[in-house]
Each structure stands twice: as C-alpha cells, then as structure tokens.
mmCIF file of C-alpha atoms in Angstrom:
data_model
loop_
_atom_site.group_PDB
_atom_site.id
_atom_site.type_symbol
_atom_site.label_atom_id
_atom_site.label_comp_id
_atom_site.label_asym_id
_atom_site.label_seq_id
_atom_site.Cartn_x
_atom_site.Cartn_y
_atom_site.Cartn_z
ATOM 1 C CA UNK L 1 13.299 99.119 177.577
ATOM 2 C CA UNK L 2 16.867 99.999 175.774
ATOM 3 C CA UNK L 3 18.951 97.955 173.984
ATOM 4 C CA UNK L 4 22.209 97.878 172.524
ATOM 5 C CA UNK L 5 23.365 96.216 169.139
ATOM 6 C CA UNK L 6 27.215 95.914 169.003
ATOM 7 C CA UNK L 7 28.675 95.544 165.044
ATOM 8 C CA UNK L 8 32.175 94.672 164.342
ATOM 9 C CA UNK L 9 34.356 92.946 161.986
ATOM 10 C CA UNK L 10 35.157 89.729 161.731
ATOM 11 C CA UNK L 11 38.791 89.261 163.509
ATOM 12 C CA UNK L 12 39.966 87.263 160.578
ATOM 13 C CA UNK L 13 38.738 90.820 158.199
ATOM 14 C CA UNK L 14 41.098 93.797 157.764
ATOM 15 C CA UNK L 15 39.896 96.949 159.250
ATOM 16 C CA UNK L 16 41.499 99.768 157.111
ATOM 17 C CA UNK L 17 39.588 102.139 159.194
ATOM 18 C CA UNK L 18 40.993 101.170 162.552
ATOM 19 C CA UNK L 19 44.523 100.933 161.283
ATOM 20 C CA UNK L 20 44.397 104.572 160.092
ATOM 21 C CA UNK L 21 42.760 105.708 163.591
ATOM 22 C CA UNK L 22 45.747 103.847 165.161
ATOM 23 C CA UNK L 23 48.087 105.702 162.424
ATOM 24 C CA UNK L 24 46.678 108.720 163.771
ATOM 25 C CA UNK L 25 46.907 107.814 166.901
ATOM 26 C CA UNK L 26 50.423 107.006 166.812
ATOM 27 C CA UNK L 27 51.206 110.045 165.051
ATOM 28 C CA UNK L 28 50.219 112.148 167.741
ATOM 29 C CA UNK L 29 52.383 110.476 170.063
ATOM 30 C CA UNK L 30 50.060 108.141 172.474
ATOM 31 C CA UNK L 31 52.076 105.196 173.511
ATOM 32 C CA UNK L 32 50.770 101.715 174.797
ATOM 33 C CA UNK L 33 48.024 101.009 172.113
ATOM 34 C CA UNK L 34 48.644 97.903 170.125
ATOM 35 C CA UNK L 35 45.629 98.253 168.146
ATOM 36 C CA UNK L 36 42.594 99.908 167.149
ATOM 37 C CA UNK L 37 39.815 98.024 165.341
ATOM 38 C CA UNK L 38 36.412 100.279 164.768
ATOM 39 C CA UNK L 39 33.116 99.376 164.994
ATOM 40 C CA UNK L 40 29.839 100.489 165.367
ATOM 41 C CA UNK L 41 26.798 100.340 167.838
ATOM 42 C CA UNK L 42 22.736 100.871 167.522
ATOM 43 C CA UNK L 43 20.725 102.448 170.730
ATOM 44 C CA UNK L 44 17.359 100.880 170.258
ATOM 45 C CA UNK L 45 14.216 101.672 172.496
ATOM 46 C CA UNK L 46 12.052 98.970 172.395
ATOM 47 C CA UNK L 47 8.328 99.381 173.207
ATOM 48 C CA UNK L 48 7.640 98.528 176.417
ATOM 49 C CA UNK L 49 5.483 95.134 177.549
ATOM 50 C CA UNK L 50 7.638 93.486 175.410
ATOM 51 C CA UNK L 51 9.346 90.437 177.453
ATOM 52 C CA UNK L 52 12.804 89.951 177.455
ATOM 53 C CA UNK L 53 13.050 86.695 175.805
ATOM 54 C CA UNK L 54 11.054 88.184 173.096
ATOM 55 C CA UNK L 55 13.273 91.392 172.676
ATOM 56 C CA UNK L 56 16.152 89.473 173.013
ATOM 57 C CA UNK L 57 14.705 87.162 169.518
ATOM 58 C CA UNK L 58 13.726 90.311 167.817
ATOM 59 C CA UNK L 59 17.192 91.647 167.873
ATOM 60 C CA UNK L 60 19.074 88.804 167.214
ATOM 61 C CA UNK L 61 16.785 88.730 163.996
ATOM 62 C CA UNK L 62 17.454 92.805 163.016
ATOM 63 C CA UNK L 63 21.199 92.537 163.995
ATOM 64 C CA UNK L 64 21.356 89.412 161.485
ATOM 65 C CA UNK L 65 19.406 90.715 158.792
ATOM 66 C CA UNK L 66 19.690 94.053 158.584
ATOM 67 C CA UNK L 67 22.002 95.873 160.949
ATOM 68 C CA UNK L 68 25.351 93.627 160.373
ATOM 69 C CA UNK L 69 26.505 92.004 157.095
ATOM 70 C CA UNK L 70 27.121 88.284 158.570
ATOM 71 C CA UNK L 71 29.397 88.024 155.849
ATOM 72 C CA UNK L 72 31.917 90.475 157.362
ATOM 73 C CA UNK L 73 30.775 91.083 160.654
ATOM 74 C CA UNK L 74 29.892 89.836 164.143
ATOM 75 C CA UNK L 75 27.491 91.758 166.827
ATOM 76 C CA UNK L 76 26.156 90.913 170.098
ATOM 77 C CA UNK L 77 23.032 92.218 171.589
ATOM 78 C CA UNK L 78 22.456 94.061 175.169
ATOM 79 C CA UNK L 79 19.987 94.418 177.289
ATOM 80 C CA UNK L 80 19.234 97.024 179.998
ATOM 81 C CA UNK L 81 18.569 95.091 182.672
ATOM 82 C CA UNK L 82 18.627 91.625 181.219
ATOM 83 C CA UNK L 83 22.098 90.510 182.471
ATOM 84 C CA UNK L 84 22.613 87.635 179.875
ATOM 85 C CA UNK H 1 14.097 93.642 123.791
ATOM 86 C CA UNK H 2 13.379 95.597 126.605
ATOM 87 C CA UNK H 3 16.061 97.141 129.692
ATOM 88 C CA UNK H 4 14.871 98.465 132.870
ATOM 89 C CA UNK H 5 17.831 100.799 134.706
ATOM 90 C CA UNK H 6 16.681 100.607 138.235
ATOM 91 C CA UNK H 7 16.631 104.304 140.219
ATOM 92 C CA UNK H 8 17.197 103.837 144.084
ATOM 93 C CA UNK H 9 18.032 107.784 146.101
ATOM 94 C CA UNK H 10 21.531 108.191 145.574
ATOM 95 C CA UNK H 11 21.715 106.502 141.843
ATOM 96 C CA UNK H 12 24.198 108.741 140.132
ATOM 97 C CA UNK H 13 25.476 106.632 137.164
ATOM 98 C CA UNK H 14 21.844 105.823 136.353
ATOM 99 C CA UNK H 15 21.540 108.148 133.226
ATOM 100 C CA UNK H 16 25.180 106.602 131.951
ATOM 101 C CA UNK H 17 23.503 103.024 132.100
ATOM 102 C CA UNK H 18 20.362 104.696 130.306
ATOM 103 C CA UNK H 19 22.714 106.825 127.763
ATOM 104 C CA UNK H 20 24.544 103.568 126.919
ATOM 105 C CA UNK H 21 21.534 101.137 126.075
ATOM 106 C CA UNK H 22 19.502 103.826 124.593
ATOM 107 C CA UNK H 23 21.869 105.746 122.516
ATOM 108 C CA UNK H 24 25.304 103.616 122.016
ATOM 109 C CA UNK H 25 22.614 99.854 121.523
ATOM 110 C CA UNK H 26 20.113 101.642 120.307
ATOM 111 C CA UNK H 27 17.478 99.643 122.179
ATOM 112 C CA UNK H 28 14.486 100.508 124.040
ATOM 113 C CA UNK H 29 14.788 101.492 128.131
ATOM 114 C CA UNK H 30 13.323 102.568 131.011
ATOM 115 C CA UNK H 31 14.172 103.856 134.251
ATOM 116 C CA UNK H 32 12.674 101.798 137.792
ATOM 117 C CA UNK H 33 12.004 103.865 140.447
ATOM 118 C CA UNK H 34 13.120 101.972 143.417
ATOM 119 C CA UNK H 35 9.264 101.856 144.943
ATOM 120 C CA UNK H 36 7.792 100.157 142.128
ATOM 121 C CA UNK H 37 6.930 96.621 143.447
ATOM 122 C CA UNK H 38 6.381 95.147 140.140
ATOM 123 C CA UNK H 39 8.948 95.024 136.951
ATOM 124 C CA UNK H 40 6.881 95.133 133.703
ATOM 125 C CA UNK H 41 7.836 92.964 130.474
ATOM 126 C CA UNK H 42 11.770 93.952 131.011
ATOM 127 C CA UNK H 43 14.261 91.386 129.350
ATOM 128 C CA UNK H 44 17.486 92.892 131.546
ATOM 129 C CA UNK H 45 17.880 94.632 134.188
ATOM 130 C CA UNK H 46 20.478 96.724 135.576
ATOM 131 C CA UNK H 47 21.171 97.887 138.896
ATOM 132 C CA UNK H 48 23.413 101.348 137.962
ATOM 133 C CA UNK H 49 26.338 102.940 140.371
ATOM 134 C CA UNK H 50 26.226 105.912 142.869
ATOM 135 C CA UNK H 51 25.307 105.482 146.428
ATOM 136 C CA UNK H 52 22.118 104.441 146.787
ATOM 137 C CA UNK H 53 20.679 105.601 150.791
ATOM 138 C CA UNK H 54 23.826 107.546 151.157
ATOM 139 C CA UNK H 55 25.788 104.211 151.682
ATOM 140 C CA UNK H 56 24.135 104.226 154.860
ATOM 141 C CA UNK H 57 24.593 101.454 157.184
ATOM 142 C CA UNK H 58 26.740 99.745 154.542
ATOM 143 C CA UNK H 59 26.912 100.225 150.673
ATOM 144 C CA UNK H 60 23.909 98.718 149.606
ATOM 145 C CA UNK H 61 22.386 97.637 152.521
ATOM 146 C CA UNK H 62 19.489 99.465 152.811
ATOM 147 C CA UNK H 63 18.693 99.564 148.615
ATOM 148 C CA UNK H 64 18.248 95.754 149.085
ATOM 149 C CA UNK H 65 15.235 96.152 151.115
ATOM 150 C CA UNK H 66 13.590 98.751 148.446
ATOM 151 C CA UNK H 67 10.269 97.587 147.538
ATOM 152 C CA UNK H 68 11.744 96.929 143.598
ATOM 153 C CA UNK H 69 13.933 94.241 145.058
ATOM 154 C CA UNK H 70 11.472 91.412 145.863
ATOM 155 C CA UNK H 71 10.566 91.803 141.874
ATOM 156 C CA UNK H 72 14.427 91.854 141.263
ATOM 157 C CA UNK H 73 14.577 88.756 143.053
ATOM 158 C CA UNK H 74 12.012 87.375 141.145
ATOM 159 C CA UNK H 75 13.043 88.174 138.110
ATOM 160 C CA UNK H 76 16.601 86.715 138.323
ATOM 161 C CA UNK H 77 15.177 83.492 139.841
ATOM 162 C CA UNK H 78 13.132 83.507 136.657
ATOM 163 C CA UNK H 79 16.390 83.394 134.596
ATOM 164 C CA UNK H 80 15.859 87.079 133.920
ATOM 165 C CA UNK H 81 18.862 88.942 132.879
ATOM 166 C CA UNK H 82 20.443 91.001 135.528
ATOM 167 C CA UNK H 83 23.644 93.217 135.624
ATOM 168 C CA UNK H 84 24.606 95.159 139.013
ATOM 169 C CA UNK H 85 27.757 97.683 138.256
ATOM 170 C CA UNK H 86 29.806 99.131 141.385
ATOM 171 C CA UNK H 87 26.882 100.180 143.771
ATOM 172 C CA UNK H 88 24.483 97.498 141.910
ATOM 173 C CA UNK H 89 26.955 94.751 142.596
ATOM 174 C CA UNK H 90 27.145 95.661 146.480
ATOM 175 C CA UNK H 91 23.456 95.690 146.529
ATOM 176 C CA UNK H 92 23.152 92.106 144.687
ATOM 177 C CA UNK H 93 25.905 91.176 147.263
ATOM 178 C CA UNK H 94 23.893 92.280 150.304
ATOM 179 C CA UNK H 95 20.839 90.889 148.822
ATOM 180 C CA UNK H 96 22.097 87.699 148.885
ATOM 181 C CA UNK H 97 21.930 87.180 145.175
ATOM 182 C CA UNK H 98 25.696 86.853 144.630
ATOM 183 C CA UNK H 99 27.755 85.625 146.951
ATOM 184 C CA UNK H 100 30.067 87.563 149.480
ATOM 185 C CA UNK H 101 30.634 91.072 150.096
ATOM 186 C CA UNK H 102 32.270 94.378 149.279
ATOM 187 C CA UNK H 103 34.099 96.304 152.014
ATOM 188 C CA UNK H 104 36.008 99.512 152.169
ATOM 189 C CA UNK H 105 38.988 99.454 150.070
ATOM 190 C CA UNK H 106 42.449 98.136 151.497
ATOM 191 C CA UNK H 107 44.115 101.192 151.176
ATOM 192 C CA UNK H 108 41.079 103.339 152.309
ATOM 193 C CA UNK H 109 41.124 105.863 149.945
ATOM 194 C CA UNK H 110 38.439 106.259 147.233
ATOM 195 C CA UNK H 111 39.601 105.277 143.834
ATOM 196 C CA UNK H 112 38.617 107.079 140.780
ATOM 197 C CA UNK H 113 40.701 105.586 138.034
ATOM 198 C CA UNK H 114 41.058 103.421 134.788
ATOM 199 C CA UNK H 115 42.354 99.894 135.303
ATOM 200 C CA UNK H 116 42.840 96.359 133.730
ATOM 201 C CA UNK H 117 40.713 93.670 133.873
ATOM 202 C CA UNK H 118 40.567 90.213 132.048
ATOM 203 C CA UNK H 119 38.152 88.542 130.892
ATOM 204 C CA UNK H 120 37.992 85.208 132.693
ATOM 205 C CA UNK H 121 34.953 83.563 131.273
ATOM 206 C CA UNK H 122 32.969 83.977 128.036
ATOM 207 C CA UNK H 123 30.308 81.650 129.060
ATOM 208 C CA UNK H 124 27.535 84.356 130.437
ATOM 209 C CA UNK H 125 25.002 86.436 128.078
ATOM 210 C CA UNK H 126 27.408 89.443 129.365
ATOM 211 C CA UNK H 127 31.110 88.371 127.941
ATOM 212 C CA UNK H 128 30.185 86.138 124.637
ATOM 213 C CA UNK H 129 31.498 88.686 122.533
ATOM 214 C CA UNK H 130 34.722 88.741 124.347
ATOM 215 C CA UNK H 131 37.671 86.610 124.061
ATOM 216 C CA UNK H 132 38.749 84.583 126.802
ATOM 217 C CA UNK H 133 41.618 86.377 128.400
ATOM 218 C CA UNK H 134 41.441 89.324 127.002
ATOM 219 C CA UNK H 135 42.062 92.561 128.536
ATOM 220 C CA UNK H 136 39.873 95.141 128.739
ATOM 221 C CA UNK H 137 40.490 98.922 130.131
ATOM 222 C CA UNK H 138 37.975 100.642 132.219
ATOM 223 C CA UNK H 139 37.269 102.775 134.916
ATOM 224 C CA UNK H 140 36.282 102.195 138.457
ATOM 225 C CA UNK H 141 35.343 104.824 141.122
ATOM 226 C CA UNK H 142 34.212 103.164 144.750
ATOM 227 C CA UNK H 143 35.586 103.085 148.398
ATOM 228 C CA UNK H 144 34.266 99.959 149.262
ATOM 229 C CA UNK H 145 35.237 97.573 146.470
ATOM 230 C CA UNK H 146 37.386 94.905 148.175
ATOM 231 C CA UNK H 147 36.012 92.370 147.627
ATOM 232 C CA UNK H 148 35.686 89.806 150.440
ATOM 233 C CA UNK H 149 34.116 85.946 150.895
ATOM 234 C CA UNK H 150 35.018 82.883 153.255
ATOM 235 C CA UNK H 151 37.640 80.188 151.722
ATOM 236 C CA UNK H 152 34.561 77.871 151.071
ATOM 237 C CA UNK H 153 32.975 80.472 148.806
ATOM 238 C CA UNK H 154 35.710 81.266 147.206
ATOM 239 C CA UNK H 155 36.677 77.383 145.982
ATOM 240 C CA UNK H 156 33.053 77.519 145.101
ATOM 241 C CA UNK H 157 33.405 80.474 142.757
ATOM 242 C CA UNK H 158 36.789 78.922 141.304
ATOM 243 C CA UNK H 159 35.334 75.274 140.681
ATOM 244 C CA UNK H 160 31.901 76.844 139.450
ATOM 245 C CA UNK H 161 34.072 79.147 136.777
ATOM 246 C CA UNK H 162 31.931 82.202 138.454
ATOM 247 C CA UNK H 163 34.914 84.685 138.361
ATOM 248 C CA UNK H 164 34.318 86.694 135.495
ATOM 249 C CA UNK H 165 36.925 89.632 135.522
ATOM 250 C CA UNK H 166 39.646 89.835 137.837
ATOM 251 C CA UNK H 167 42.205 92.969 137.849
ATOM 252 C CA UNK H 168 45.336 92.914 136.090
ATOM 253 C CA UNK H 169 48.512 94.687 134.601
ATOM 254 C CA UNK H 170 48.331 95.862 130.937
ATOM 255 C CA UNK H 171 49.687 92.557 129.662
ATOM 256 C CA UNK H 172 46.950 90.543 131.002
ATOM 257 C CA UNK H 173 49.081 89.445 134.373
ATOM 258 C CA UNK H 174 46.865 89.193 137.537
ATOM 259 C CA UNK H 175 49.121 90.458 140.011
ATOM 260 C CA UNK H 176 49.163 92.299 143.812
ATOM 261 C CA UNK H 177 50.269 95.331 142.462
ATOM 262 C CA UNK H 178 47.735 95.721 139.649
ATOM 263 C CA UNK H 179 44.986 95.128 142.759
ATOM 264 C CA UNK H 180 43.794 98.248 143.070
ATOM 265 C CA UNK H 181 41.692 97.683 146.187
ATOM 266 C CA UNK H 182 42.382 94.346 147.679
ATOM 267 C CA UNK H 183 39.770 92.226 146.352
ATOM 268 C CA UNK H 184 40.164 88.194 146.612
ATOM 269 C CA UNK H 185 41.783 87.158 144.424
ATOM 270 C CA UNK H 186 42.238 89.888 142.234
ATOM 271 C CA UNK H 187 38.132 89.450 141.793
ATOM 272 C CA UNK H 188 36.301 92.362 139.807
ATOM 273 C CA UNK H 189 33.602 90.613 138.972
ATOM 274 C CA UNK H 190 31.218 87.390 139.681
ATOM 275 C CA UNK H 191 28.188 85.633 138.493
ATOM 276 C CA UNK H 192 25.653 83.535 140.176
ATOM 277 C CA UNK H 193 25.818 79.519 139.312
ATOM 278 C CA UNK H 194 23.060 80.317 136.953
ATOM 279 C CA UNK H 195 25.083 82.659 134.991
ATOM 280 C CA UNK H 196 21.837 85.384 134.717
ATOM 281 C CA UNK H 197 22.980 88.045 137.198
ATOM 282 C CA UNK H 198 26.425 89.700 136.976
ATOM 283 C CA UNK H 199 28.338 91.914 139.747
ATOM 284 C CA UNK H 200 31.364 94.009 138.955
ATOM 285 C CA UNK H 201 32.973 97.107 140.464
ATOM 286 C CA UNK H 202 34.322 98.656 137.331
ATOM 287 C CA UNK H 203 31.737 100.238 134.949
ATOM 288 C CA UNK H 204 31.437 99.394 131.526
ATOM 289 C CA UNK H 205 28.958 101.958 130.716
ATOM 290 C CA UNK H 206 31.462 104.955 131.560
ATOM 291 C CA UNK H 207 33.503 102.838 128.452
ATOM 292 C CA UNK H 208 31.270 102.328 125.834
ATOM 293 C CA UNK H 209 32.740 105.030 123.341
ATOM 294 C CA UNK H 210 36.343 106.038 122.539
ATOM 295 C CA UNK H 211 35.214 109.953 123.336
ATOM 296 C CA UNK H 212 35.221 108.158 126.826
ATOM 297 C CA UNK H 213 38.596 107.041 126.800
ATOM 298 C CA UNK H 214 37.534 103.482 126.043
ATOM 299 C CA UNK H 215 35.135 101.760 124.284
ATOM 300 C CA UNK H 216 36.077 98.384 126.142
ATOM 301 C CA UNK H 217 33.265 98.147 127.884
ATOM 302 C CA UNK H 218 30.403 98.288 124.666
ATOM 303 C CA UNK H 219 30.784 94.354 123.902
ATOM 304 C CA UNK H 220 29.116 93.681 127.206
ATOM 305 C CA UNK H 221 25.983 95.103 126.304
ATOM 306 C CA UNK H 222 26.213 94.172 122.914
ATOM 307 C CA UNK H 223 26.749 90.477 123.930
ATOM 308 C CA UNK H 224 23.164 90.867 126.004
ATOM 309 C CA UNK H 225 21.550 92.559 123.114
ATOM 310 C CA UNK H 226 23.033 89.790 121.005
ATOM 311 C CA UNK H 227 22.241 86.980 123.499
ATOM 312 C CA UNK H 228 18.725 88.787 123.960
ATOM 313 C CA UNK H 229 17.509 88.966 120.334
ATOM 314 C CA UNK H 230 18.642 85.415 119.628
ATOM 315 C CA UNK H 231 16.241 84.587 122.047
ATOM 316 C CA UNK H 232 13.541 86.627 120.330
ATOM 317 C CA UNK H 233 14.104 84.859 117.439
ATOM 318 C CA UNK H 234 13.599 81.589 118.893
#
C-alpha cells in the first residue's frame, strides 16, 4: 500500500522560498501566475496487511510528530486507494 | 562545575563552545556524543551550532529525536542548566522545550554577520552579569533564524518576561531595519518559564575574546559559572 504525506506552510506564514520561485518565474517571462507557495511531499510504502483505518492513524501520528513542524506547517495524508 | 557540549553529525561550532568553557572559563568539559542515552554528573549543558543531520527535514528536526535528547529532556525538567546556540536553539524549539519555531530567513539568504542585540532580561543564570538593556555585539551565521510563534505564544513570552535578547541598532533601538532576519518581534533569544534552558540564534561563544572581534558574549558563561559555583557553595 502507498501513501502520500503532503507538508506545507501555514497560509498565515511567509514562504520566502515560493516568492523567489515566483521571482524567477516572473523573470523569465511566464504570465498568469499570482503565486507560488512551496512545499514538500513524502512517498511512503506501507507494509502490506495493514488496514486502512490503521494506516490512515499511523500517518496522521508521523506527519504530526515528525514529518511537519505543527508550529509552521499543515499536511494532509493520502491514500492509494482509500478515497477519504 | 561540570559542562557537557553535546556532538550531534553536522555539529560544527562544537569545539568553539568547548574552546570557550575550557580555555576562556577555565572550567572542566566534555563533549556528548549524540547516542549517549545517559548525561553523567553535568551541571550545564549546551547544545552547540552547525547543522546537525544536514538540516534535513527541517533544522533540527531530526537531532531532537537523537537518543541524548530524552536525557536532555530530563535534565532541563530537573532544573538542569541548558543553553542551545543557533542550531541548539532550533533543536530545543523542535523538541518542544522552548516554544515556537525557527524558519528560513525573510530575506532568504544566509547571514553571516555581526549584529546588535539587547539584553532584555537579567533574571536567568545566563544574563546576571549583564545590565538590563545593554547592548551587546555578536555574530550570527544561520538561514533559518526567523523566528516564528502564534499571537498566543507570543503574549505569553511578553507577560512571562521570556524574551531575553531581541535585535537592535547600535544605540540599543529595536527596530525593522536592525532585524536581520525577520524574527517576531525583533526576538533573538527566549527562555522557558523556568528560566533553566536558553535559545538564541547569535553565538556568544564566537565572542568571548576581543582577538574575535568581541568579547560581548564572555559574561554569559561567566554568569553560569558564577550562578553555578554559588550553588556549589551552598
């Protein structure tokens, strides 16, 4: 089974990072893009049997404790094949 | 008096912190490797600057789960003394042991320079022998040292006294343009409520003798030797 962890910041945090990709991006002369705001994402295999329910606990727990800094950032988990 | 400079992969201003307490104090210290589970009979602690795990993931957020930092935990809950410079402070912040968090700087480029910071509280066994106020030059070298907490947290740290050097011009004005990186409030440094573990993004140990450019930075360790052998005594 594979999931997805999505990281980003907080809306109410400045992103230096994505305004200097959006800098950039400006620079080079792509028009239409309001803004750019980078984040980050973790491709996790999980060991199968486990149920969804229980994958979907263990990675809420990771994502909170280790992969995002609640402090500064929000994430959301997915998935493969649990459409919730 | 005994001080314990923790090593975590990626430590690089681990031998100042070292240089400082053994040479400049004149007081016994060892270095910590990060796998250690145990700290021995140490009276302070300090968590030294580089980038510990590559700033992987975040600064600091993979040093916190190093096998040392249960008995760092420990020992700060035990009213140990505990001082976290630059890297150290992001690791006490992602550890939960200070409040809030450092992110990459506002205007994204690393900075590797002296600044001014003031001395906004004597009360902690790290500023006693400064004056309240007072202005002290030193240097600080991070890209992630904007530092960052929710409005709550913040009131918290202001009611509580807990800001304990905040960046400023050369007279001693705490201004946006002597911000260097964007912290809060102009906030270089913290405490916890108990007043036994210190964060700060400058380093006082890169200041501890004029060949250094500044010697600014010596009173903090003297005030924990000070602070640490009145305690002997007692």
């Amino acid at each position: 089974m594979r999931a997805t962890v999505h990281v980003r910041l907080k809306r109410s945090v400045l992103d230096p990072q994505g305004q200097a990709i959006h800098q950039a991006v400006r620079t080079l002369g792509y028009e239409g893009i309001r803004e750019i705001r980078q984040g980050k994402y973790f491709e996790i295999e999980l060991e199968e049997g486990l149920s969804p329910e229980r994958a979907r606990a263990l990675l809420e727990r990771l994502a909170h404790e280790v992969l995002a800094n609640p402090v500064l950032e929000e994430y959301w988990v997915e998935i493969e094949g649990d459409a919730r | 008096m005994k001080f314990g400079v923790v090593v975590f992969p990626g430590s690089n201003c681990d031998h100042d912190a070292y240089h400082v307490i053994s040479k400049v104090l004149g007081q016994p210290v060892d270095f910590i490797w990060h796998k250690q589970t145990a700290l021995g009979d140490y009276d302070a602690v300090i968590l030294p600057g580089g980038f510990s795990y590559g700033d992987y993931l975040r600064a600091g957020a993979l040093a916190r789960f190093s096998p040392i930092m249960g008995a760092v935990r420990e020992f700060a809950a035990r009213g140990g003394f505990v001082l976290g410079i630059c890297n150290g402070f992001q690791i006490l912040c992602e550890s939960g042991l200070l409040p809030g968090a450092l992110m990459r700087n506002r205007g994204r480029r690393f900075l590797c320079q002296f600044v001014h910071v003031r001395v906004e509280a004597t009360d902690t066994p790290f500023t006693q022998l400064y004056r309240k106020g007072q202005v002290l030059h030193l240097p600080i070298a991070h890209g992630e040292g904007n530092y960052y907490c929710d409005p709550e947290t913040l009131a918290e740290l202001r009611r509580e006294n807990r800001i304990i050097f905040r960046y400023c011009d050369a007279e001693g004005n705490v201004t946006e343009a002597a911000n260097p990186n964007g912290s809060l409030d102009n906030i270089a440094g913290i405490c916890n409520r108990e007043r036994n573990v210190l964060g700060m993004m400058p380093h006082p140990e890169r200041a501890s003798e004029e060949i250094l450019g500044s010697s600014d930075g010596r009173a903090l360790f003297q005030s924990l030797a000070l602070v640490l052998a009145a305690m002997t005594r007692e």
